[in-house]
Amino acid sequence: MRIYADNAATTRMSQAALDAMVPCLQEVYGNPSSLYGRGQEAKEILEKARAEIAAVIGAEPREITFTSGGSEADNQAIRSAAEAGKKAGKTHIISTAFEHHAVLHTLEKLRKEGFDITLLDVHEDGLVRPEEVEAAIREDTALVTVMYANNEIGTIQPVAEIGEICARHAVTFHTDAVQAVGHLPIDVKKEHIDMLSASAHKFHGPRGIGFLYARKGIRLTNLIEGGAQERGKRAGTENVPAIVGMAAALRASAEQMDAVAAVQREQRDRLIRGLSEIPHSALNGDAERRLPGNVNFCFEGIEGESLLLLLDDRGVEASSGSACTSGSLDPSHVLLAIGRVHDVAHGSLRLTLGDDITEEETDYIIQSVKDVVEYLRGFSPVWRDLVSGKAEFIL
Ligand SMILES: *Cc1c(COP(=O)(O)O)cnc(C)c1O
């Protein structure tokens, strides 16, 4: 059995997306900026895709700017708000400690440029408290940026409440919704969202394409200078096939959202029940306020990387959700942000389920994790110390 359980990293492209893209790669190859028929045909397709994407999140087409993905959208949103704030003498930005690095590293750069950055604590349940956002707002606050759903532990933030607070204080509100778009119902107007980032490859679209929603009236700063594409806010010939693929993927995801979420939620909860039977383990993040397909656990006395390699041998493709996998020895900043200590955070496992996950697959994952954890603990010196009482169990 081979089970892909790393859908938060990327997803398989849907047939709908592929079918929509092929004609754009071959026949409709005009440049949307060209005035003759072939160009205008591409332009029409491009604008139809923009309108379809806007409709899914309750936005207007002109409020959608295409980017190369979620990272670029995050960078552009934050840079834009920072620049607008600076002009008005506002140089304070509020965010959280468990954002994606596309947000955190942009903020770190702004800090060096003289901005004052407040990173709010995330509680043990993986949720940000709206009242703490409100308490952090100052006269000079230019931006609040809080992610919609966390990419490691899947917790869904109280975005509408935070949006309402920001609207009341006239502070721009951005949300990195890369893990939420296509998976959760979103209405940017009802939720008072001024800016939102999304990425196609997280909802069965192609890689290298995403979008930034920016409410009418928000001034965007260019990251890329050049031509007048995207109303002059993002230069470069539009990637029409990818954009059309993204629109098709999003439409399909929106149509199937409820059905997919029901399937995933059932298997997610089955996984949580099964993995909770492993002694000295703990679910990371709130059990209910989390993405339908996200499961994230810590197991004491083991090391996440070994767990992943042995699971891969058994055909289960998962992630530790931490920087370990990218060659760093630091544990996940997300797990540290919710209060896990270093040793415990090292033994983490993220399983992010596909749309058609079955009970049989879920049971196979549970058994595999149980076996591998027991095996690894069998020769772990850390585990030996815990069992012999030399060290104390935390979980
Ligand atoms: C994947 C991801 C990103 C980055 O998106 P790319 O399209 O890969 O650049 C940003 N934020 C979150 C929450 C993500 O999960």
mmCIF file of C-alpha atoms and ligand atoms in Angstrom, residues 8-9 68-72 74 100 102 147 149-151 176-179 198-202 208-209, ligand 1:
data_model
loop_
_atom_site.group_PDB
_atom_site.id
_atom_site.type_symbol
_atom_site.label_atom_id
_atom_site.label_comp_id
_atom_site.label_asym_id
_atom_site.label_seq_id
_atom_site.Cartn_x
_atom_site.Cartn_y
_atom_site.Cartn_z
ATOM 1 C CA ALA A 8 -0.319 20.243 3.256
ATOM 2 C CA ALA A 9 3.009 20.197 1.407
ATOM 3 C CA SER A 68 3.724 32.985 -8.471
ATOM 4 C CA GLY A 69 2.218 31.403 -5.359
ATOM 5 C CA GLY A 70 1.547 31.807 -1.670
ATOM 6 C CA SER A 71 5.004 33.076 -0.742
ATOM 7 C CA GLU A 72 4.896 35.916 -3.250
ATOM 8 C CA ASP A 74 2.412 36.998 1.454
ATOM 9 C CA HIS A 100 4.559 30.470 7.692
ATOM 10 C CA ALA A 102 6.975 33.581 3.988
ATOM 11 C CA MET A 147 -2.924 33.018 9.126
ATOM 12 C CA ALA A 149 -5.280 27.864 9.175
ATOM 13 C CA ASN A 150 -1.877 26.708 10.328
ATOM 14 C CA ASN A 151 0.054 24.550 7.872
ATOM 15 C CA ASP A 176 -2.302 33.829 4.798
ATOM 16 C CA ALA A 177 -5.128 31.522 3.715
ATOM 17 C CA VAL A 178 -2.967 29.129 1.703
ATOM 18 C CA GLN A 179 -4.121 26.120 3.737
ATOM 19 C CA ALA A 198 -3.656 31.704 -1.729
ATOM 20 C CA SER A 199 -1.702 29.102 -3.680
ATOM 21 C CA ALA A 200 -3.071 26.731 -6.347
ATOM 22 C CA HIS A 201 -0.932 23.683 -5.561
ATOM 23 C CA LYS A 202 -2.509 23.405 -2.110
ATOM 24 C CA GLY A 208 3.977 28.155 -9.238
ATOM 25 C CA ILE A 209 0.725 30.071 -9.357
HETATM 26 C C1 LIG B 1 2.528 26.380 1.218
HETATM 27 C C2 LIG B 1 2.294 27.581 2.036
HETATM 28 C C3 LIG B 1 2.799 28.833 1.647
HETATM 29 C C4 LIG B 1 3.695 28.997 0.434
HETATM 30 O O1 LIG B 1 2.992 28.809 -0.758
HETATM 31 P P1 LIG B 1 3.831 28.578 -2.112
HETATM 32 O O2 LIG B 1 2.809 28.626 -3.190
HETATM 33 O O3 LIG B 1 4.465 27.244 -1.988
HETATM 34 O O4 LIG B 1 4.806 29.694 -2.215
HETATM 35 C C5 LIG B 1 2.511 29.924 2.436
HETATM 36 N N1 LIG B 1 1.754 29.819 3.533
HETATM 37 C C6 LIG B 1 1.244 28.641 3.948
HETATM 38 C C7 LIG B 1 0.387 28.598 5.154
HETATM 39 C C8 LIG B 1 1.501 27.482 3.215
HETATM 40 O O5 LIG B 1 1.003 26.322 3.632
#
